[in-house]
Coordinates of C-alpha atoms in Angstrom, one line a residue:
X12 CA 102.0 14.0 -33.3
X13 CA 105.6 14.6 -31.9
X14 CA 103.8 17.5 -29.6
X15 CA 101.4 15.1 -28.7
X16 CA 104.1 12.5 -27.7
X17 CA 106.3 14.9 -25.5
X18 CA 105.2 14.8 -21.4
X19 CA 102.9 16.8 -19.9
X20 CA 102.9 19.1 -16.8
X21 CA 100.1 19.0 -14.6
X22 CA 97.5 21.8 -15.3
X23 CA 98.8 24.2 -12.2
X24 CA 99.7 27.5 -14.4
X25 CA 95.5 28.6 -13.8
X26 CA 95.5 27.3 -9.6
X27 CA 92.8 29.5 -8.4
X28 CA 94.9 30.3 -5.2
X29 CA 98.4 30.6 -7.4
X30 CA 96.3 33.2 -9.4
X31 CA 95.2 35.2 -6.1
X32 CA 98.8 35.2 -4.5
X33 CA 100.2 36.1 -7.9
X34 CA 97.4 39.0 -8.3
X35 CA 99.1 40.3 -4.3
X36 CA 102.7 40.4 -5.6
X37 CA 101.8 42.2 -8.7
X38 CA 99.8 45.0 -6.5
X39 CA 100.3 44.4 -2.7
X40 CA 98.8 47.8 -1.6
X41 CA 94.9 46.9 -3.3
X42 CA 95.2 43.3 -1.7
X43 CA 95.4 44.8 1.9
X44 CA 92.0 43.1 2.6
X45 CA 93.4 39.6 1.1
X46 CA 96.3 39.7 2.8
X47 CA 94.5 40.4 6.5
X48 CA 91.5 37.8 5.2
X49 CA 91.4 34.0 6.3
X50 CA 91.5 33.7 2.8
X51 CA 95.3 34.0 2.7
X52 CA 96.1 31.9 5.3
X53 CA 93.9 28.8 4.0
X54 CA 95.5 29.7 0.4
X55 CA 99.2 29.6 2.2
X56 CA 98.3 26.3 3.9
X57 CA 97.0 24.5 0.7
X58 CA 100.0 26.0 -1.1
X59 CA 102.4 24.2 1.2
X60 CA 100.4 20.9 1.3
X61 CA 100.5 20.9 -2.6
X62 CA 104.5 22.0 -2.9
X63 CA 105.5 20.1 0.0
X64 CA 104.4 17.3 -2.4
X65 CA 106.2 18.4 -5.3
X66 CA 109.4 18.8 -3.3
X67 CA 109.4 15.7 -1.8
X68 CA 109.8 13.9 -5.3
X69 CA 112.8 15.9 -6.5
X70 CA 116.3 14.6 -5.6
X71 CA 118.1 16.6 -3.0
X72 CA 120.9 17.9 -6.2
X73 CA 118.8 18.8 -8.8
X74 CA 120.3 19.2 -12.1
X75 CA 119.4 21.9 -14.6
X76 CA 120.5 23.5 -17.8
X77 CA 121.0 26.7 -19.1
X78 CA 119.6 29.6 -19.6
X79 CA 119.3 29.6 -15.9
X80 CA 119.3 32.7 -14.0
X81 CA 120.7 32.5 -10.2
X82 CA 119.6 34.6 -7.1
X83 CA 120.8 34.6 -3.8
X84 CA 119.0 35.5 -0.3
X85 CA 115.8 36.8 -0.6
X86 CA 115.6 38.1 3.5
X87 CA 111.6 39.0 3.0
X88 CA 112.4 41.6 1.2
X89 CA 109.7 41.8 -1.5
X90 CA 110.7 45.5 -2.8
X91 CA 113.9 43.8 -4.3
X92 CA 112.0 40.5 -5.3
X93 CA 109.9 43.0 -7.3
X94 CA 113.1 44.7 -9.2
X95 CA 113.8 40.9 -10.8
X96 CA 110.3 40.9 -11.5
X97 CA 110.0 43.6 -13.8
X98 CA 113.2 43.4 -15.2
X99 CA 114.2 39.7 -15.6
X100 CA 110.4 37.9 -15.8
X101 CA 108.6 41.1 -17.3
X102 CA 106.5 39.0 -19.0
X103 CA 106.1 36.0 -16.7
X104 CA 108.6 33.3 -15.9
X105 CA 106.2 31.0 -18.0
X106 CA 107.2 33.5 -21.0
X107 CA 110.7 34.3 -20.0
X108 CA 113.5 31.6 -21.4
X109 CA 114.9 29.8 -19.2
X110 CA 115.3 28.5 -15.9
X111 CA 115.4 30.2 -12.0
X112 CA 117.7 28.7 -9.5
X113 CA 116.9 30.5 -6.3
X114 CA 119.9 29.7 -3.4
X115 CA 117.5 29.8 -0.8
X116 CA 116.9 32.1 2.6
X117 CA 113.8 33.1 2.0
X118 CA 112.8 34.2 5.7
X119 CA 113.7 36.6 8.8
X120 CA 115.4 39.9 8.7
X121 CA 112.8 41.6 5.9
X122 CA 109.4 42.6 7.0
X123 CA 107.5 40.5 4.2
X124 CA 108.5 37.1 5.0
X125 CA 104.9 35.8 4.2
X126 CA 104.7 37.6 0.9
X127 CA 107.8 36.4 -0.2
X128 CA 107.5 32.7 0.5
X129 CA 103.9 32.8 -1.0
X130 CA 105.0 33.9 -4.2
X131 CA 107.6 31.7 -4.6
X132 CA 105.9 29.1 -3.8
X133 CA 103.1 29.8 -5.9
X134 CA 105.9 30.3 -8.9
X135 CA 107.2 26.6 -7.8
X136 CA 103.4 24.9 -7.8
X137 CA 102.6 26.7 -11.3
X138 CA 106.5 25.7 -12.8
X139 CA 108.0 22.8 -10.8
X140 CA 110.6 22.5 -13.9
X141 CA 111.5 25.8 -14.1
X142 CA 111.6 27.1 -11.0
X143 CA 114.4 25.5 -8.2
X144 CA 113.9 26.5 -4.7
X145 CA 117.1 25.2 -2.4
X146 CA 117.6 25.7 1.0
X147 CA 119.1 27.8 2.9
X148 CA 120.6 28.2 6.8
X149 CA 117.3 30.2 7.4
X150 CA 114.8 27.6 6.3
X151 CA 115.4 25.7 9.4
X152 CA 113.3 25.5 12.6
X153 CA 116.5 27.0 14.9
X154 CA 116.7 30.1 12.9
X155 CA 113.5 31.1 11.4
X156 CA 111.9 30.5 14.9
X157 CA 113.9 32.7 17.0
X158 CA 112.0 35.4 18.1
X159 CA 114.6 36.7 20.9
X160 CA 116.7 37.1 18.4
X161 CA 114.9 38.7 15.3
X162 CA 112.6 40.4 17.4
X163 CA 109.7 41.5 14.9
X164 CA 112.4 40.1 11.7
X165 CA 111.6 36.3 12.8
X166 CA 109.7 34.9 10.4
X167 CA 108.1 33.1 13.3
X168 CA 106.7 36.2 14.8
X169 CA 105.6 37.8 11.7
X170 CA 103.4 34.5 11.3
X171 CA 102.0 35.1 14.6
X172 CA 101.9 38.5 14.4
X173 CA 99.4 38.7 11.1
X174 CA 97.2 35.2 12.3
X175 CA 97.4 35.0 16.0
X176 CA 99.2 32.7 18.3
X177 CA 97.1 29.1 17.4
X178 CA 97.0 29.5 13.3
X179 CA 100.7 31.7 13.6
X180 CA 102.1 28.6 14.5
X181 CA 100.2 26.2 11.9
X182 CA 101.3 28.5 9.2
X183 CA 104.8 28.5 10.3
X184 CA 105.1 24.4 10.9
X185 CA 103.4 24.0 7.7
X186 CA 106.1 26.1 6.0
X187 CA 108.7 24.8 7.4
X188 CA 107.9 20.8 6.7
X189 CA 108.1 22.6 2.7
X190 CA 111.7 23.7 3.7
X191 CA 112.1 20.2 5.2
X192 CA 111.9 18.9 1.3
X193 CA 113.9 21.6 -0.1
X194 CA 117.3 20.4 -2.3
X195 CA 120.3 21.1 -1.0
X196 CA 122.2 21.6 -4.0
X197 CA 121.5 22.4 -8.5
X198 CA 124.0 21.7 -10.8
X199 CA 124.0 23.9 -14.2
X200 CA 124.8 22.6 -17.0
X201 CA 127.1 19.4 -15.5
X202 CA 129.5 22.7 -14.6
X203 CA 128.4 24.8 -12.7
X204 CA 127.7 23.8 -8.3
X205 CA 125.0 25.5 -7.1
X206 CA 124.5 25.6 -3.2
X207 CA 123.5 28.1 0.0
X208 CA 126.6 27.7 1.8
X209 CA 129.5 25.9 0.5
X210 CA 130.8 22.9 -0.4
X211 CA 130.8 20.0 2.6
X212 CA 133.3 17.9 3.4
X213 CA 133.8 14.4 2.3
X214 CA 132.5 11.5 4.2
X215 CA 134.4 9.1 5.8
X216 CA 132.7 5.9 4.5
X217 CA 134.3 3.9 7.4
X218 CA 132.6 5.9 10.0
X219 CA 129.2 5.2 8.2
X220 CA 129.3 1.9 7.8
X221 CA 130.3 -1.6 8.8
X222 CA 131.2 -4.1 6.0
X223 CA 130.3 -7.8 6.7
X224 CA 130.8 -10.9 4.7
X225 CA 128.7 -10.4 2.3
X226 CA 129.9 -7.3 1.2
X227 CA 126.8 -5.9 2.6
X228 CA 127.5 -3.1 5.0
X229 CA 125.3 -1.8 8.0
X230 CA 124.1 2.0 8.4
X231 CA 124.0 3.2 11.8
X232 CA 120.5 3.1 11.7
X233 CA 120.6 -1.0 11.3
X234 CA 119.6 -1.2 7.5
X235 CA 121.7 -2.7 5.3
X236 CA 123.0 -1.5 1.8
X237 CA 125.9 -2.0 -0.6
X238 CA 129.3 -1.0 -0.2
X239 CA 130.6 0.9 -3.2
X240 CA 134.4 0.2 -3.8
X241 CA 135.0 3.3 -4.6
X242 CA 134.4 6.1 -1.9
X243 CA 131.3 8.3 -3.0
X244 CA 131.7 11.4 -4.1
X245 CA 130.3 14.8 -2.8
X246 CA 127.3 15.0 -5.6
X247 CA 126.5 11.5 -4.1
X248 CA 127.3 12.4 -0.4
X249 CA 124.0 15.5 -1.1
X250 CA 121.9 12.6 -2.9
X251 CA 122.0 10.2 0.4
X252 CA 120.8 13.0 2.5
X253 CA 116.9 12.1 3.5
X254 CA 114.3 13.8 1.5
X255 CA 112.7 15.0 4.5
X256 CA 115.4 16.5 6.4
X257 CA 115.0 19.0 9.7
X258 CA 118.7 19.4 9.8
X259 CA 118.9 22.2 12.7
X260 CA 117.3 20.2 14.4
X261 CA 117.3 17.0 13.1
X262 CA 114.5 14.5 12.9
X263 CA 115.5 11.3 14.7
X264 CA 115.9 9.3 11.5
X265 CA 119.0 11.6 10.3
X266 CA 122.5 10.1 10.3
X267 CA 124.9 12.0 11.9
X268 CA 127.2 12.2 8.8
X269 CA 124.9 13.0 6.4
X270 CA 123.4 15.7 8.9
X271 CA 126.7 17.1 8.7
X272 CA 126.7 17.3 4.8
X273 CA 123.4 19.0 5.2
X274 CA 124.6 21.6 7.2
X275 CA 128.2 22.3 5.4
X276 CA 126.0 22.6 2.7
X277 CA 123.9 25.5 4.0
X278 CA 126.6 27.3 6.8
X279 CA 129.6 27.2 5.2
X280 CA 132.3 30.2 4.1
X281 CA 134.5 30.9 1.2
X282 CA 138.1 31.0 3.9
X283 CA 139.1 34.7 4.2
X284 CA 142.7 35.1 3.4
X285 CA 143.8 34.9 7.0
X286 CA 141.8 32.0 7.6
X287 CA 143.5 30.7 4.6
X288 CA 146.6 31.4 6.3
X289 CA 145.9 30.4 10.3
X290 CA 143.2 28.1 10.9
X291 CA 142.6 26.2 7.1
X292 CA 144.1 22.5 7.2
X293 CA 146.5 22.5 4.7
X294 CA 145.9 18.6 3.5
X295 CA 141.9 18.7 3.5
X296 CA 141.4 22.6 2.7
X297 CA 138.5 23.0 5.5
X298 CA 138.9 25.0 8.8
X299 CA 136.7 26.2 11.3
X300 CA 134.2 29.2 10.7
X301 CA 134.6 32.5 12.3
X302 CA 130.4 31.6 12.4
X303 CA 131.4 28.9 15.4
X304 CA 128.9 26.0 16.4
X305 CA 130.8 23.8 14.1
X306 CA 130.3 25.3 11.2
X307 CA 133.2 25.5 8.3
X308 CA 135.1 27.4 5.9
X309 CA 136.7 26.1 2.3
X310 CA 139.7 27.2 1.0
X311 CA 141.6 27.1 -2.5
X312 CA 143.0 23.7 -1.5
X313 CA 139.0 22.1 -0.9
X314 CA 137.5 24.3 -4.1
X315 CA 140.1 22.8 -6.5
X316 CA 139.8 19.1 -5.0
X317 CA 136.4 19.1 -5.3
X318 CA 135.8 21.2 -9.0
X319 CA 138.4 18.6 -9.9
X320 CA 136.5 15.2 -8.4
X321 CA 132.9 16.6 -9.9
X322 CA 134.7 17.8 -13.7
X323 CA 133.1 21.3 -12.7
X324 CA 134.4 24.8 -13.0
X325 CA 132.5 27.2 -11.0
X326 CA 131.1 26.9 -7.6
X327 CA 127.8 29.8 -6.7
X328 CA 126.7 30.3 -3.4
X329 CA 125.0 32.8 -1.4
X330 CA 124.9 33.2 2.9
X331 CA 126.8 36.4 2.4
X332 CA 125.9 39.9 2.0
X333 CA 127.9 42.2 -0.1
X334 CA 126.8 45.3 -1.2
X335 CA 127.6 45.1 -5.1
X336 CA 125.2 42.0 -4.9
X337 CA 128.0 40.1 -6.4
X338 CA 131.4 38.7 -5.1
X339 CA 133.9 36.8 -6.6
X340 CA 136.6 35.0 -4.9
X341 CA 139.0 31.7 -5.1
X342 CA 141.0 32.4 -8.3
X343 CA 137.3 33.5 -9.7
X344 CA 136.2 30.1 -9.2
X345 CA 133.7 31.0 -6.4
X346 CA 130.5 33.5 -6.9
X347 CA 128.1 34.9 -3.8
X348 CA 125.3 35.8 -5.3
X349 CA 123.1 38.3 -2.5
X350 CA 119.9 39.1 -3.7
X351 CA 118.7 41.8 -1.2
X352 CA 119.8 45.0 -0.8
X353 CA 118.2 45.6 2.7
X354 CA 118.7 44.5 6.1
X355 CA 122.1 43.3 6.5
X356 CA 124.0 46.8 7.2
X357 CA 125.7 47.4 3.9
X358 CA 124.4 51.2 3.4
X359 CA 122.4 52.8 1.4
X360 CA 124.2 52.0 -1.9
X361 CA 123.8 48.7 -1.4
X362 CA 122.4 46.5 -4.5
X363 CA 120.8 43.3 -4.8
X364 CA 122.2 41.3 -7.7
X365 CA 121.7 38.1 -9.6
X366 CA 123.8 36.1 -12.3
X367 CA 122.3 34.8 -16.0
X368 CA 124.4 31.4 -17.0
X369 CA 124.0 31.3 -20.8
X370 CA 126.0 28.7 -22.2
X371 CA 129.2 29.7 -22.4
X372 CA 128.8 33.0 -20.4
X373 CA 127.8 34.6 -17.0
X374 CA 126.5 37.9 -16.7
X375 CA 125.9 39.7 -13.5
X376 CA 122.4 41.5 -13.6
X377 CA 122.0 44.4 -10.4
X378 CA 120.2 46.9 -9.3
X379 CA 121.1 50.2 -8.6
X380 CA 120.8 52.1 -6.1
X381 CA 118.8 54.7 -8.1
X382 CA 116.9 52.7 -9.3
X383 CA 112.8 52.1 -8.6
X384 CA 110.0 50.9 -9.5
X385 CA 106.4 51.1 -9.2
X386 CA 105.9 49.2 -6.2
X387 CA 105.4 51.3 -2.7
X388 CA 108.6 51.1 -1.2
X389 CA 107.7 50.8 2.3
X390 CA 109.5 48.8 4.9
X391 CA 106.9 47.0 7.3
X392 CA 104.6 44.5 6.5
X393 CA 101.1 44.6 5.5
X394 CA 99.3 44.4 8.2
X395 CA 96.3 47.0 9.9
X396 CA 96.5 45.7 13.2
X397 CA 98.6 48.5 15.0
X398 CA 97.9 51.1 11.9
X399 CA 95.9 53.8 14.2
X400 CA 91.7 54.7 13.5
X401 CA 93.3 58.1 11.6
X402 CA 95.6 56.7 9.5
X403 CA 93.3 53.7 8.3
X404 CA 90.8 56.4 7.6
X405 CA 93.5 58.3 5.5
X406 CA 94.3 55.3 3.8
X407 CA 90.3 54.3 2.8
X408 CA 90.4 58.7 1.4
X409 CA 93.4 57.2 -0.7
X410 CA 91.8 54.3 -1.7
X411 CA 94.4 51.8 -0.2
X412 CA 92.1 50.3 2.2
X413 CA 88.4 49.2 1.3
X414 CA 85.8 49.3 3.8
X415 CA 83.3 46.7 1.9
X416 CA 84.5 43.1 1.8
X417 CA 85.4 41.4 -1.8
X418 CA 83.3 39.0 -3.4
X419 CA 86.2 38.3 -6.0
X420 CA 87.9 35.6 -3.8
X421 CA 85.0 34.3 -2.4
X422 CA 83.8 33.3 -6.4
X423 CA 87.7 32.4 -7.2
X424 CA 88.0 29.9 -3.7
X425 CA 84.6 27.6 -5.0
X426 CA 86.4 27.2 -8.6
X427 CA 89.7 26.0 -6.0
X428 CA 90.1 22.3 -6.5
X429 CA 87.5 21.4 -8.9
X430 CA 85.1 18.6 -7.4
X431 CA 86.5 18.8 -4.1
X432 CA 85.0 20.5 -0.8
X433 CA 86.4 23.5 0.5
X434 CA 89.1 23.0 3.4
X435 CA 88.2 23.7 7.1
X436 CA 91.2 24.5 9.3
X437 CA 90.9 21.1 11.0
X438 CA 91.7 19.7 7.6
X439 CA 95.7 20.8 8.6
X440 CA 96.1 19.3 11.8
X441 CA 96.5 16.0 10.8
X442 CA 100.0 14.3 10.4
X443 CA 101.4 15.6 7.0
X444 CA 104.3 15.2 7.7
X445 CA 104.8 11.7 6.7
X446 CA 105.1 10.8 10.6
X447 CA 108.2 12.5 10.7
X448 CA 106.5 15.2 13.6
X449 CA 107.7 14.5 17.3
X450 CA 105.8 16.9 19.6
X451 CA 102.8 15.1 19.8
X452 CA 101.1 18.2 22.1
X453 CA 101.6 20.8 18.9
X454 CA 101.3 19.0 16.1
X455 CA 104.8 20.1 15.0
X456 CA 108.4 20.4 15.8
X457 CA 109.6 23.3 17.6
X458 CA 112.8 25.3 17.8
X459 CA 115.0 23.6 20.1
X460 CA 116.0 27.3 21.9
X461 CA 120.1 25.7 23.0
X462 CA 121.9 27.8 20.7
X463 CA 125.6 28.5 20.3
X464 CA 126.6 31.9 18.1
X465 CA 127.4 31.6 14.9
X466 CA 127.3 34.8 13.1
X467 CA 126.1 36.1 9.5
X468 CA 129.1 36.6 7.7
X469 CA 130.1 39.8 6.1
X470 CA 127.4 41.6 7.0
X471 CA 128.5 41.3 10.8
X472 CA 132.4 41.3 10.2
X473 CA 132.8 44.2 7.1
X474 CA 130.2 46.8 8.7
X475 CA 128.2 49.1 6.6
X476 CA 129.2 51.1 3.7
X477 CA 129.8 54.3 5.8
X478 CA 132.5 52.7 8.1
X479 CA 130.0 51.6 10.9
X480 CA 130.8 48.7 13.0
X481 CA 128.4 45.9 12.6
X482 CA 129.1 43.1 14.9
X483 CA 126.4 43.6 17.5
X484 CA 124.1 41.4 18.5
X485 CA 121.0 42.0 16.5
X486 CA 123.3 40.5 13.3
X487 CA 124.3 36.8 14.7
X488 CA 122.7 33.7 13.5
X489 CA 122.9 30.3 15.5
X490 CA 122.7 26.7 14.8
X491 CA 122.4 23.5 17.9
X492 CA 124.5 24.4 20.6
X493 CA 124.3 24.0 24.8
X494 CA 124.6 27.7 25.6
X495 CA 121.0 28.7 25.9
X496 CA 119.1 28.0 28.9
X497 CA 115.7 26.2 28.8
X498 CA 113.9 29.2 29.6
X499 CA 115.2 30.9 26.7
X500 CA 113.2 28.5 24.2
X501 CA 111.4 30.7 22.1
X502 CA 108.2 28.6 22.1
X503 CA 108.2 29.1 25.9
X504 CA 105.1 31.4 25.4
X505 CA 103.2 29.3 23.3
X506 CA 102.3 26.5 25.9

């Protein structure tokens, strides 16, 4: 009876298509005909209908307890993703105790964007209370959609690249209105901050609002709501953020401030120590990032006043690579977690590391360098279309590639959505978005190609682990700026 009486999750854990993307992580190399199919496209586009839903009903700090286990950018690098697999959810996160905080950056720089964000999606659809999905700089339309930049690395491109122009883009939208949803903060165990960036800087409630008579104050956007007499904090600052939220760039119903909290939230820096010493304002603790575009760093100053106003000890983040996987800085107070090993010009020691919270202890879990598994470590993505007649024909003798279509996922896709008809693609060009879409001629938002540089962090400034300088161009991210011409929009070539 007390079984009986506690709530029920909805019956995901057996989703036909969660199933099939599952079945491709476990053994990417005898899905290559999924993978290239329509099937995995109209599975990617249900996925992010369904999530998106699921998202958009969790508050933008979401607050979990521990055991929790905490990873850091995933870059499409699924070889890495596959190390936690076998070694932290051998069995299945359903089966593994407790809970996966994942600090977001999903996209760009790896070649298996697309596999990645399947997966983890499909882990979030079949355990929304288990697994947390935040969001990172990179899970914005201004980043993941510029091509000139990442070249073949844009998770833009790789979606065009595998479905063709028309559906590329669909796929990519779609994705990105699930990022829209994504929260921008965890909190473990009432102690522990959870976040991409950094912390953002507080609010000034008198450039929000405008107190009248009645003690009712008025938003810029015209609505009115109370005015606390006490200043909100930063937790509360994250929770007025909008659930839907294009931050770089911002729908037209985001307020300025709370834009800004959004994006301290996923672009801030940990201050170096000669930031701490030259350009960090002594009374508030913030300066200005070496990353530019108005982006921030935090010193020891902002890291103790806010641990202090939120009764918290430990601050994690991620946004930086470091080649142990883990960093810790600010009197120990401040972890980076990076969770890819690849991609970001640390060498080829380089390991991708996560942290467990357990009660009363951290442990840092990496991998080494020696380490591997049974997955095919390649380094592209899976894809036939410029794979030559002779090598395809090598690869059907080794029984990678199958000539004869499946019927497995044509028997799995009419058990999909019991009672319902199947999907055609016009079924996704409706307005999902909750009207929140302004190009009217696309269906979707699109990158607003002005962009002012703001760079990656360590893994531009520290080059790699052999002494190589890193700061080239290849390495720089960007968020809104006026320094970009109009002709360098990277949806130029979609008209």
């Amino acid at each position: 009876k007390i079984l009986n009486s506690l709530p029920q999750e909805d019956d995901t854990s057996q989703h036909p298509l969660a199933l099939r993307i599952m079945a491709m992580f476990n053994d990417p190399t005898s899905h290559l005909e999924y993978l290239n199919s329509e099937q995995f496209p109209r599975d990617l586009l249900k996925l992010c209908h369904k999530v998106r839903n699921i998202l958009e009903k969790e508050p933008r700090v979401t607050f979990v307890q521990s055991p929790a286990y905490v990873f850091g950018d995933i870059h499409g690098n699924l070889e890495d993703l596959h190390f936690f697999s076998d070694n932290i959810w051998r069995l299945g996160m359903s089966l593994t105790a407790g809970n996966f905080v994942f600090l977001g950056d999903y996209v760009d720089r790896g070649m298996s964007c697309l596999e990645c964000v399947a997966y983890l999606l499909a882990m979030k659809l079949m355990l929304p209370h288990k697994v947390t999905l935040l969001r990172g700089n990179h899970e914005t339309r201004d980043v993941n959609g510029w091509e000139e930049h990442y070249g073949e690395r844009s998770f833009m491109y790789q979606c065009r690249a595998r479905f063709g122009d028309e559906l590329g883009y669909k796929i990519w939208e779609h994705c990105n209105q699930v990022f829209d949803r994504m929260p921008l903060a965890a909190v473990i165990d009432q102690d522990i901050f959870c976040v991409h960036g950094g912390i953002p800087r507080p609010i000034n409630a008198s450039n929000t609002t405008t107190t009248n008579k009645g003690g009712a104050s008025q938003s810029r956007g015209g609505g009115l709501r109370r005015v606390d007499p006490v200043q909100q904090t930063r937790i509360q600052d994250i929770l007025s953020v909008p659930r839907i939220a294009g931050i770089n760039p911002p729908y037209e119903h985001e307020d300025d401030n709370y834009q800004q909290v959004a994006s301290d939230c996923i672009w801030s820096d940990p201050a170096s120590d000669d930031q701490e010493a030259t350009t960090v304002d002594p009374d508030t603790g913030f300066g200005e990032s070496l990353r530019g575009g108005g982006a921030i760093c935090f010193g020891h100053k902002a890291v103790t006043q806010f641990l202090k106003e939120q009764g918290m000890s430990y601050i994690m983040r991620a946004h930086e690579a470091h080649a142990e996987g883990v960093a810790v800085s600010k009197g120990a107070r401040v972890f980076t977690v990076f969770s890819t090993s690849k991609d970001h010009n640390q060498g080829s020691q380089a390991m991708a590391g996560c942290i467990l919270v357990d009660s009363d202890k951290l442990q840092v879990i990496n991998r080494s360098p020696a380490y591997r598994n049974q997955y095919v470590h390649r380094r592209d993505s899976v894809s036939l279309a410029t794979v030559s007649d002779a090598e395809i024909q090598q690869r059907i003798r080794l029984g990678l590639v199958t000539t004869s279509p499946s019927h497995e996922e044509e028997e799995d896709d009419d058990d999909d959505e019991e009672g319902e008809e199947e999907e055609q693609w016009d079924d996704f060009d409706t307005d999902t978005n909750n009207g929140y879409l302004l190009n009217e001629t696309s269906g979707g938002r699109q990158p607003s190609g002005r962009f002012s540089a703001i760079h990656e962090g360590n893994e531009d400034e520290e080059g790699d682990a052999d002494g190589n300088e890193s700061g080239d161009d290849e390495d720089v991210d960007t968020v809104d700026g006026e320094d970009c011409d109009e002709s360098d929009d990277p949806m130029d070539s979609m008209a």
